[in-house]
Amino acid sequence: MNAFNYFMPTRMVYGQGVVREAGKDLALGRKALIVTGKSSARLSGALDDVLAVLPGEYVIFDQVENNPSVETVEAGGRLAREEGCDYVIAIGGGSPLDAAKVMAVLAVNDLPVLELYTTQWEKRALPIVAIPTTAGTGSEVTQYAVLTLEEEETKKGLRGPDLFPHTAYLDPKYTESLPLHVTVDTAVDALSHLVESYLSNRATRASDFVALQGIALWGTAIPALRQGSLTLENRDALLLASSLGGIAIAQTGTALVHALGYSLTYYDGFPHGRANGICMKAYLEYTKSVAPERVETVLELLGLESVAAFGELMDELFKDYAGKLQLSPEKIEHYVSKAMLTNNVKNSLGSPSAEELTKILSDSII
Ligand code: NAP
Ligand code: ZN
């Protein structure tokens, strides 16, 4: 019997209309820093819902870009301090959610952002309310925040127990305004979390339980994703699967797919979920050689016959990207050497070598 440790302190409130129903309970303090991207909080209807019921004061920071930068989180942290905010409401995809987490730390800790990667900050981050508008990252239930670090030419996650949001309000309606390509990219991100967690050296019985439920739920949306037309029921399945993915990686971390994907986003501009999707077929092929029964279980739950069928699904979902990835041998070597510096590769079943990673990335070129 393997021992395990399971920690997930976020209160999840799930269902249609949950933000308005929360009413004054939405507030965790006197004055909120509301953190959003440029338009999604409004487009999704989430910001209107928040403002309709939020008691007390607030100030809005609506400048979070995709793959948020150090400068953005510094600006938000400064605003929170100047305005005397005592809690944070994050609305949006993973970018605003992650940025808001770091702002919540900086609001009470006067530290350079890079130090957050190496030292545990002293004062507990401001409490966070997270309202996702994508079904992908699961950031609303994780202790991670991913920023783009220009100094290191990569994206990198930082972590802390106080980065778990206090409460997550999940309403699948908010994902209805997503363009199809973002729906697909983010869905594949959620799938990669679930699968990487299940295929992790750090997997536990608790994380497996969550990941397997999530993979099966994700599988129910495959026909709709193929057709490019999603009902609210499909969006509900994807949002819950995405949160289950977050809960799973909160226990295990992600694996080599994310380690390689970060370079595909940083250097080649692929959205996060697509960057992961590029490597997944070759990753499953590799993992099949070290843990065939686990890969078989993933495929079965998805209703796919083989790794090749999984690859066909990815090709179909991402047909618009066909031929858009050019990787020279030098680039592949560079991405692999960066990935080898991360724990994500060590977390992957089989703990692949640089040579094995090179094969995975070379086989992933689309
Ligand atoms: P995102 O970067 O937050 O958003 C992508 C695009 O979708 C943006 O243009 C955004 O618009 C738009 N959008 C979001 N919700 C929308 C809606 N309901 N309707 C219309 N447009 C909408 O995408 P994401 O994939 O959710 O997040 C990716 C980030 O999360 C990456 O930085 C990734 O590394 C990180 N991540 C974090 C974790 C974690 O555990 N913390 C896990 C995985 C990934 P706006 O610009 O207007 O917002
Ligand atoms: Zn991810």
CSV table of N, CA, C and O in Angstrom, one decimal, residues 249-351:
chain,number,residue,atom,x,y,z
A,249,ILE,N,-2.9,17.9,-10.9
A,249,ILE,CA,-1.5,18.4,-11.0
A,249,ILE,C,-1.1,19.1,-9.7
A,249,ILE,O,0.1,19.3,-9.4
A,250,ALA,N,-2.1,19.6,-8.9
A,250,ALA,CA,-1.7,20.2,-7.6
A,250,ALA,C,-1.0,19.1,-6.8
A,250,ALA,O,-0.2,19.5,-5.9
A,251,GLN,N,-1.3,17.9,-7.0
A,251,GLN,CA,-0.7,16.8,-6.2
A,251,GLN,C,0.6,16.3,-6.9
A,251,GLN,O,1.5,15.9,-6.2
A,252,THR,N,0.6,16.3,-8.2
A,252,THR,CA,1.7,15.6,-8.9
A,252,THR,C,2.7,16.5,-9.7
A,252,THR,O,3.8,16.1,-10.1
A,253,GLY,N,2.2,17.7,-10.0
A,253,GLY,CA,2.9,18.5,-11.0
A,253,GLY,C,2.6,18.0,-12.4
A,253,GLY,O,2.0,17.0,-12.6
A,254,THR,N,3.1,18.8,-13.4
A,254,THR,CA,3.0,18.3,-14.8
A,254,THR,C,4.3,17.6,-15.2
A,254,THR,O,5.2,17.4,-14.4
A,255,ALA,N,4.3,17.2,-16.4
A,255,ALA,CA,5.4,16.3,-16.8
A,255,ALA,C,6.1,16.9,-18.1
A,255,ALA,O,6.1,18.1,-18.3
A,256,LEU,N,6.7,16.0,-18.9
A,256,LEU,CA,7.6,16.5,-19.9
A,256,LEU,C,6.8,17.3,-21.0
A,256,LEU,O,7.4,18.1,-21.7
A,257,VAL,N,5.6,17.0,-21.2
A,257,VAL,CA,4.8,17.7,-22.2
A,257,VAL,C,4.9,19.2,-21.9
A,257,VAL,O,5.1,20.1,-22.8
A,258,HIS,N,4.6,19.6,-20.7
A,258,HIS,CA,4.7,21.0,-20.3
A,258,HIS,C,6.1,21.6,-20.4
A,258,HIS,O,6.3,22.7,-20.9
A,259,ALA,N,7.1,20.7,-20.1
A,259,ALA,CA,8.5,21.2,-20.1
A,259,ALA,C,8.9,21.6,-21.6
A,259,ALA,O,9.5,22.6,-21.8
A,260,LEU,N,8.4,20.8,-22.5
A,260,LEU,CA,8.7,21.1,-24.0
A,260,LEU,C,7.8,22.2,-24.5
A,260,LEU,O,8.2,23.1,-25.2
A,261,GLY,N,6.5,22.1,-24.0
A,261,GLY,CA,5.5,23.1,-24.5
A,261,GLY,C,5.9,24.5,-24.1
A,261,GLY,O,5.6,25.5,-24.9
A,262,TYR,N,6.6,24.8,-23.0
A,262,TYR,CA,7.0,26.1,-22.6
A,262,TYR,C,7.8,26.8,-23.7
A,262,TYR,O,7.7,27.9,-24.0
A,263,SER,N,8.8,26.0,-24.3
A,263,SER,CA,9.6,26.6,-25.4
A,263,SER,C,8.8,26.8,-26.6
A,263,SER,O,9.0,27.8,-27.3
A,264,LEU,N,7.8,25.9,-26.9
A,264,LEU,CA,7.0,26.1,-28.1
A,264,LEU,C,6.1,27.4,-28.0
A,264,LEU,O,5.8,28.0,-29.0
A,265,THR,N,5.8,27.7,-26.8
A,265,THR,CA,5.1,29.0,-26.6
A,265,THR,C,6.1,30.2,-26.6
A,265,THR,O,5.9,31.1,-27.3
A,266,TYR,N,7.2,30.1,-25.8
A,266,TYR,CA,8.1,31.2,-25.7
A,266,TYR,C,8.7,31.6,-27.1
A,266,TYR,O,8.7,32.7,-27.5
A,267,TYR,N,9.2,30.6,-27.8
A,267,TYR,CA,10.0,30.9,-29.0
A,267,TYR,C,9.1,30.9,-30.3
A,267,TYR,O,9.4,31.5,-31.2
A,268,ASP,N,8.1,30.0,-30.3
A,268,ASP,CA,7.3,29.9,-31.5
A,268,ASP,C,5.9,30.4,-31.4
A,268,ASP,O,5.2,30.3,-32.4
A,269,GLY,N,5.5,30.9,-30.3
A,269,GLY,CA,4.2,31.6,-30.2
A,269,GLY,C,3.0,30.7,-30.1
A,269,GLY,O,1.9,31.2,-30.3
A,270,PHE,N,3.2,29.4,-29.9
A,270,PHE,CA,2.0,28.6,-29.9
A,270,PHE,C,1.2,28.8,-28.6
A,270,PHE,O,1.9,28.9,-27.5
A,271,PRO,N,-0.1,28.9,-28.6
A,271,PRO,CA,-0.9,29.0,-27.3
A,271,PRO,C,-0.5,27.8,-26.4
A,271,PRO,O,-0.2,26.7,-27.0
A,272,HIS,N,-0.7,28.0,-25.1
A,272,HIS,CA,-0.2,27.0,-24.2
A,272,HIS,C,-0.8,25.6,-24.5
A,272,HIS,O,0.0,24.6,-24.5
A,273,GLY,N,-2.1,25.5,-24.7
A,273,GLY,CA,-2.7,24.2,-24.9
A,273,GLY,C,-2.3,23.5,-26.1
A,273,GLY,O,-2.0,22.3,-26.2
A,274,ARG,N,-2.1,24.4,-27.2
A,274,ARG,CA,-1.7,23.8,-28.5
A,274,ARG,C,-0.2,23.3,-28.4
A,274,ARG,O,0.1,22.3,-28.9
A,275,ALA,N,0.6,24.1,-27.6
A,275,ALA,CA,2.0,23.7,-27.5
A,275,ALA,C,2.1,22.4,-26.8
A,275,ALA,O,2.9,21.5,-27.2
A,276,ASN,N,1.2,22.1,-25.9
A,276,ASN,CA,1.2,20.8,-25.2
A,276,ASN,C,0.7,19.7,-26.2
A,276,ASN,O,1.2,18.6,-26.3
A,277,GLY,N,-0.4,20.1,-26.9
A,277,GLY,CA,-1.0,19.1,-27.8
A,277,GLY,C,0.0,18.6,-28.9
A,277,GLY,O,0.0,17.4,-29.3
A,278,ILE,N,0.9,19.5,-29.3
A,278,ILE,CA,1.9,19.1,-30.3
A,278,ILE,C,2.7,17.9,-29.9
A,278,ILE,O,3.0,17.0,-30.7
A,279,CYS,N,3.0,17.8,-28.6
A,279,CYS,CA,3.9,16.7,-28.1
A,279,CYS,C,3.2,15.5,-27.6
A,279,CYS,O,3.9,14.5,-27.2
A,280,MET,N,1.9,15.6,-27.5
A,280,MET,CA,1.2,14.5,-26.7
A,280,MET,C,1.3,13.1,-27.3
A,280,MET,O,1.4,12.1,-26.6
A,281,LYS,N,1.1,13.1,-28.6
A,281,LYS,CA,1.1,11.8,-29.3
A,281,LYS,C,2.5,11.0,-29.0
A,281,LYS,O,2.5,9.9,-28.6
A,282,ALA,N,3.5,11.8,-29.3
A,282,ALA,CA,4.9,11.1,-29.2
A,282,ALA,C,5.2,10.8,-27.7
A,282,ALA,O,5.8,9.8,-27.4
A,283,TYR,N,4.6,11.6,-26.8
A,283,TYR,CA,4.8,11.4,-25.4
A,283,TYR,C,4.0,10.1,-25.0
A,283,TYR,O,4.6,9.3,-24.3
A,284,LEU,N,2.8,9.9,-25.5
A,284,LEU,CA,2.1,8.7,-25.2
A,284,LEU,C,2.9,7.5,-25.8
A,284,LEU,O,2.9,6.4,-25.2
A,285,GLU,N,3.4,7.6,-27.0
A,285,GLU,CA,4.1,6.5,-27.6
A,285,GLU,C,5.3,6.2,-26.8
A,285,GLU,O,5.6,5.0,-26.5
A,286,TYR,N,6.1,7.2,-26.3
A,286,TYR,CA,7.2,6.9,-25.4
A,286,TYR,C,6.8,6.2,-24.1
A,286,TYR,O,7.3,5.2,-23.7
A,287,THR,N,5.7,6.8,-23.5
A,287,THR,CA,5.3,6.3,-22.2
A,287,THR,C,4.8,4.9,-22.3
A,287,THR,O,4.9,4.0,-21.4
A,288,LYS,N,4.2,4.5,-23.5
A,288,LYS,CA,3.7,3.2,-23.7
A,288,LYS,C,4.9,2.2,-23.6
A,288,LYS,O,4.6,1.0,-23.1
A,289,SER,N,6.1,2.6,-23.9
A,289,SER,CA,7.2,1.7,-23.8
A,289,SER,C,7.6,1.4,-22.4
A,289,SER,O,8.3,0.5,-22.1
A,290,VAL,N,7.2,2.3,-21.4
A,290,VAL,CA,7.6,2.1,-20.0
A,290,VAL,C,6.5,1.8,-19.1
A,290,VAL,O,6.7,1.2,-18.1
A,291,ALA,N,5.2,2.2,-19.5
A,291,ALA,CA,4.1,1.9,-18.7
A,291,ALA,C,2.9,1.6,-19.6
A,291,ALA,O,1.9,2.4,-19.6
A,292,PRO,N,2.9,0.5,-20.3
A,292,PRO,CA,1.9,0.2,-21.3
A,292,PRO,C,0.5,0.2,-20.8
A,292,PRO,O,-0.5,0.7,-21.4
A,293,GLU,N,0.3,-0.4,-19.5
A,293,GLU,CA,-1.1,-0.5,-19.0
A,293,GLU,C,-1.7,0.9,-18.7
A,293,GLU,O,-2.9,1.1,-18.9
A,294,ARG,N,-0.9,1.8,-18.2
A,294,ARG,CA,-1.4,3.1,-17.9
A,294,ARG,C,-1.8,3.9,-19.2
A,294,ARG,O,-2.9,4.5,-19.2
A,295,VAL,N,-1.0,3.7,-20.2
A,295,VAL,CA,-1.4,4.4,-21.5
A,295,VAL,C,-2.7,3.8,-22.1
A,295,VAL,O,-3.6,4.5,-22.6
A,296,GLU,N,-2.8,2.5,-21.9
A,296,GLU,CA,-4.0,1.7,-22.4
A,296,GLU,C,-5.2,2.3,-21.7
A,296,GLU,O,-6.2,2.5,-22.3
A,297,THR,N,-5.1,2.5,-20.4
A,297,THR,CA,-6.2,3.0,-19.6
A,297,THR,C,-6.6,4.4,-20.1
A,297,THR,O,-7.8,4.6,-20.2
A,298,VAL,N,-5.7,5.2,-20.4
A,298,VAL,CA,-6.0,6.6,-20.9
A,298,VAL,C,-6.8,6.4,-22.2
A,298,VAL,O,-7.9,7.1,-22.4
A,299,LEU,N,-6.3,5.6,-23.1
A,299,LEU,CA,-6.9,5.5,-24.4
A,299,LEU,C,-8.3,4.9,-24.3
A,299,LEU,O,-9.3,5.4,-24.9
A,300,GLU,N,-8.4,3.9,-23.4
A,300,GLU,CA,-9.8,3.3,-23.2
A,300,GLU,C,-10.8,4.3,-22.7
A,300,GLU,O,-11.9,4.4,-23.2
A,301,LEU,N,-10.4,5.1,-21.7
A,301,LEU,CA,-11.3,6.1,-21.1
A,301,LEU,C,-11.7,7.2,-22.2
A,301,LEU,O,-12.8,7.7,-22.1
A,302,LEU,N,-10.8,7.4,-23.1
A,302,LEU,CA,-11.1,8.4,-24.1
A,302,LEU,C,-11.9,7.8,-25.3
A,302,LEU,O,-12.3,8.5,-26.2
A,303,GLY,N,-12.0,6.4,-25.3
A,303,GLY,CA,-12.7,5.8,-26.4
A,303,GLY,C,-11.9,5.7,-27.6
A,303,GLY,O,-12.4,5.7,-28.7
A,304,LEU,N,-10.6,5.7,-27.5
A,304,LEU,CA,-9.7,5.7,-28.7
A,304,LEU,C,-8.9,4.4,-28.7
A,304,LEU,O,-8.5,3.9,-27.6
A,305,GLU,N,-8.7,3.9,-29.9
A,305,GLU,CA,-8.2,2.5,-30.0
A,305,GLU,C,-6.7,2.4,-29.8
A,305,GLU,O,-6.2,1.4,-29.5
A,306,SER,N,-6.0,3.5,-30.2
A,306,SER,CA,-4.6,3.3,-30.2
A,306,SER,C,-3.9,4.7,-30.1
A,306,SER,O,-4.6,5.8,-30.2
A,307,VAL,N,-2.6,4.7,-29.9
A,307,VAL,CA,-1.9,6.0,-29.8
A,307,VAL,C,-2.1,6.7,-31.2
A,307,VAL,O,-2.2,8.0,-31.2
A,308,ALA,N,-2.1,5.9,-32.2
A,308,ALA,CA,-2.2,6.5,-33.6
A,308,ALA,C,-3.6,7.3,-33.7
A,308,ALA,O,-3.7,8.4,-34.2
A,309,ALA,N,-4.6,6.6,-33.1
A,309,ALA,CA,-6.0,7.3,-33.1
A,309,ALA,C,-6.0,8.6,-32.3
A,309,ALA,O,-6.6,9.6,-32.6
A,310,PHE,N,-5.2,8.6,-31.2
A,310,PHE,CA,-5.0,9.8,-30.4
A,310,PHE,C,-4.4,10.9,-31.3
A,310,PHE,O,-4.8,12.0,-31.3
A,311,GLY,N,-3.4,10.5,-32.0
A,311,GLY,CA,-2.7,11.4,-32.9
A,311,GLY,C,-3.6,12.0,-33.9
A,311,GLY,O,-3.6,13.2,-34.2
A,312,GLU,N,-4.5,11.1,-34.5
A,312,GLU,CA,-5.4,11.6,-35.5
A,312,GLU,C,-6.4,12.6,-34.9
A,312,GLU,O,-6.8,13.6,-35.5
A,313,LEU,N,-6.8,12.4,-33.6
A,313,LEU,CA,-7.7,13.3,-33.0
A,313,LEU,C,-7.0,14.7,-32.8
A,313,LEU,O,-7.6,15.7,-33.2
A,314,MET,N,-5.8,14.7,-32.4
A,314,MET,CA,-5.0,15.9,-32.3
A,314,MET,C,-4.9,16.6,-33.6
A,314,MET,O,-5.1,17.8,-33.8
A,315,ASP,N,-4.6,15.9,-34.7
A,315,ASP,CA,-4.5,16.4,-36.0
A,315,ASP,C,-5.8,17.1,-36.5
A,315,ASP,O,-5.8,18.1,-37.1
A,316,GLU,N,-6.9,16.4,-36.1
A,316,GLU,CA,-8.2,16.9,-36.6
A,316,GLU,C,-8.5,18.2,-35.8
A,316,GLU,O,-8.9,19.2,-36.4
A,317,LEU,N,-8.3,18.2,-34.5
A,317,LEU,CA,-8.6,19.4,-33.7
A,317,LEU,C,-7.7,20.6,-34.1
A,317,LEU,O,-8.1,21.7,-33.9
A,318,PHE,N,-6.5,20.3,-34.5
A,318,PHE,CA,-5.6,21.4,-34.8
A,318,PHE,C,-5.2,21.5,-36.2
A,318,PHE,O,-4.1,21.9,-36.6
A,319,LYS,N,-6.2,21.2,-37.1
A,319,LYS,CA,-5.8,21.2,-38.5
A,319,LYS,C,-5.4,22.5,-39.0
A,319,LYS,O,-4.5,22.6,-40.0
A,320,ASP,N,-5.8,23.6,-38.4
A,320,ASP,CA,-5.4,24.9,-38.8
A,320,ASP,C,-3.9,25.2,-38.6
A,320,ASP,O,-3.4,26.1,-39.2
A,321,TYR,N,-3.3,24.4,-37.8
A,321,TYR,CA,-1.9,24.6,-37.5
A,321,TYR,C,-1.0,23.8,-38.3
A,321,TYR,O,0.2,23.9,-38.2
A,322,ALA,N,-1.6,22.9,-39.2
A,322,ALA,CA,-0.7,22.0,-39.9
A,322,ALA,C,0.4,22.7,-40.6
A,322,ALA,O,0.2,23.7,-41.3
A,323,GLY,N,1.6,22.2,-40.5
A,323,GLY,CA,2.7,22.7,-41.2
A,323,GLY,C,3.3,24.0,-40.6
A,323,GLY,O,4.2,24.6,-41.1
A,324,LYS,N,2.7,24.5,-39.5
A,324,LYS,CA,3.2,25.8,-38.9
A,324,LYS,C,4.3,25.7,-38.0
A,324,LYS,O,4.8,26.7,-37.5
A,325,LEU,N,4.8,24.4,-37.7
A,325,LEU,CA,5.9,24.3,-36.8
A,325,LEU,C,7.2,23.9,-37.5
A,325,LEU,O,7.2,22.8,-38.1
A,326,GLN,N,8.2,24.8,-37.5
A,326,GLN,CA,9.5,24.5,-38.1
A,326,GLN,C,10.5,24.3,-37.0
A,326,GLN,O,10.7,25.3,-36.3
A,327,LEU,N,11.1,23.2,-36.9
A,327,LEU,CA,12.1,23.1,-35.8
A,327,LEU,C,13.4,22.5,-36.4
A,327,LEU,O,13.5,21.4,-36.9
A,328,SER,N,14.5,23.3,-36.4
A,328,SER,CA,15.8,22.8,-36.9
A,328,SER,C,16.4,21.9,-35.8
A,328,SER,O,16.0,22.0,-34.6
A,329,PRO,N,17.3,21.1,-36.2
A,329,PRO,CA,18.0,20.2,-35.1
A,329,PRO,C,18.6,21.1,-34.0
A,329,PRO,O,18.5,20.7,-32.8
A,330,GLU,N,19.1,22.3,-34.3
A,330,GLU,CA,19.6,23.1,-33.3
A,330,GLU,C,18.6,23.6,-32.3
A,330,GLU,O,18.8,23.6,-31.1
A,331,LYS,N,17.4,23.9,-32.9
A,331,LYS,CA,16.3,24.3,-32.0
A,331,LYS,C,15.8,23.2,-31.1
A,331,LYS,O,15.6,23.4,-29.9
A,332,ILE,N,15.7,22.0,-31.7
A,332,ILE,CA,15.3,20.8,-30.9
A,332,ILE,C,16.3,20.6,-29.7
A,332,ILE,O,15.9,20.4,-28.6
A,333,GLU,N,17.6,20.7,-30.0
A,333,GLU,CA,18.6,20.5,-29.0
A,333,GLU,C,18.4,21.5,-27.9
A,333,GLU,O,18.5,21.2,-26.7
A,334,HIS,N,18.2,22.8,-28.3
A,334,HIS,CA,18.0,23.9,-27.3
A,334,HIS,C,16.8,23.7,-26.4
A,334,HIS,O,16.9,23.8,-25.2
A,335,TYR,N,15.7,23.3,-27.0
A,335,TYR,CA,14.4,23.1,-26.2
A,335,TYR,C,14.6,21.9,-25.3
A,335,TYR,O,14.2,22.0,-24.1
A,336,VAL,N,15.3,20.9,-25.8
A,336,VAL,CA,15.5,19.7,-24.9
A,336,VAL,C,16.4,20.0,-23.8
A,336,VAL,O,16.1,19.7,-22.6
A,337,SER,N,17.4,20.8,-24.0
A,337,SER,CA,18.4,21.1,-22.9
A,337,SER,C,17.6,22.0,-21.9
A,337,SER,O,17.9,21.8,-20.7
A,338,LYS,N,16.7,22.9,-22.3
A,338,LYS,CA,16.0,23.7,-21.3
A,338,LYS,C,15.0,22.8,-20.6
A,338,LYS,O,14.9,22.9,-19.3
A,339,ALA,N,14.4,21.9,-21.3
A,339,ALA,CA,13.4,21.0,-20.6
A,339,ALA,C,14.1,20.1,-19.6
A,339,ALA,O,13.6,19.8,-18.5
A,340,MET,N,15.4,19.7,-19.9
A,340,MET,CA,16.1,18.8,-19.0
A,340,MET,C,16.4,19.4,-17.6
A,340,MET,O,16.7,18.8,-16.7
A,341,LEU,N,16.4,20.8,-17.6
A,341,LEU,CA,16.6,21.5,-16.4
A,341,LEU,C,15.4,21.5,-15.4
A,341,LEU,O,15.6,21.8,-14.3
A,342,THR,N,14.3,21.0,-15.9
A,342,THR,CA,13.1,21.1,-15.1
A,342,THR,C,12.8,19.8,-14.3
A,342,THR,O,13.3,18.8,-14.7
A,343,ASN,N,12.0,19.9,-13.3
A,343,ASN,CA,11.6,18.7,-12.6
A,343,ASN,C,10.5,18.0,-13.4
A,343,ASN,O,10.3,16.8,-13.1
A,344,ASN,N,9.9,18.7,-14.3
A,344,ASN,CA,8.8,18.0,-15.1
A,344,ASN,C,9.2,16.8,-15.8
A,344,ASN,O,8.5,15.8,-15.9
A,345,VAL,N,10.5,16.8,-16.2
A,345,VAL,CA,11.0,15.6,-17.0
A,345,VAL,C,11.2,14.5,-16.0
A,345,VAL,O,10.8,13.3,-16.2
A,346,LYS,N,11.8,14.8,-14.8
A,346,LYS,CA,12.0,13.8,-13.8
A,346,LYS,C,10.7,13.2,-13.3
A,346,LYS,O,10.6,12.0,-13.0
A,347,ASN,N,9.6,14.0,-13.3
A,347,ASN,CA,8.3,13.5,-12.9
A,347,ASN,C,7.7,12.5,-13.9
A,347,ASN,O,6.8,11.8,-13.5
A,348,SER,N,8.2,12.5,-15.1
A,348,SER,CA,7.5,11.7,-16.2
A,348,SER,C,7.9,10.2,-16.0
A,348,SER,O,9.1,9.9,-15.7
A,349,LEU,N,6.9,9.4,-16.1
A,349,LEU,CA,7.2,7.9,-16.0
A,349,LEU,C,8.3,7.6,-17.0
A,349,LEU,O,8.4,8.0,-18.1
A,350,GLY,N,9.3,6.8,-16.5
A,350,GLY,CA,10.4,6.4,-17.4
A,350,GLY,C,11.6,7.4,-17.2
A,350,GLY,O,12.7,7.1,-17.7
A,351,SER,N,11.3,8.6,-16.6
A,351,SER,CA,12.4,9.6,-16.4
A,351,SER,C,13.2,9.7,-17.7
A,351,SER,O,14.4,9.3,-17.6
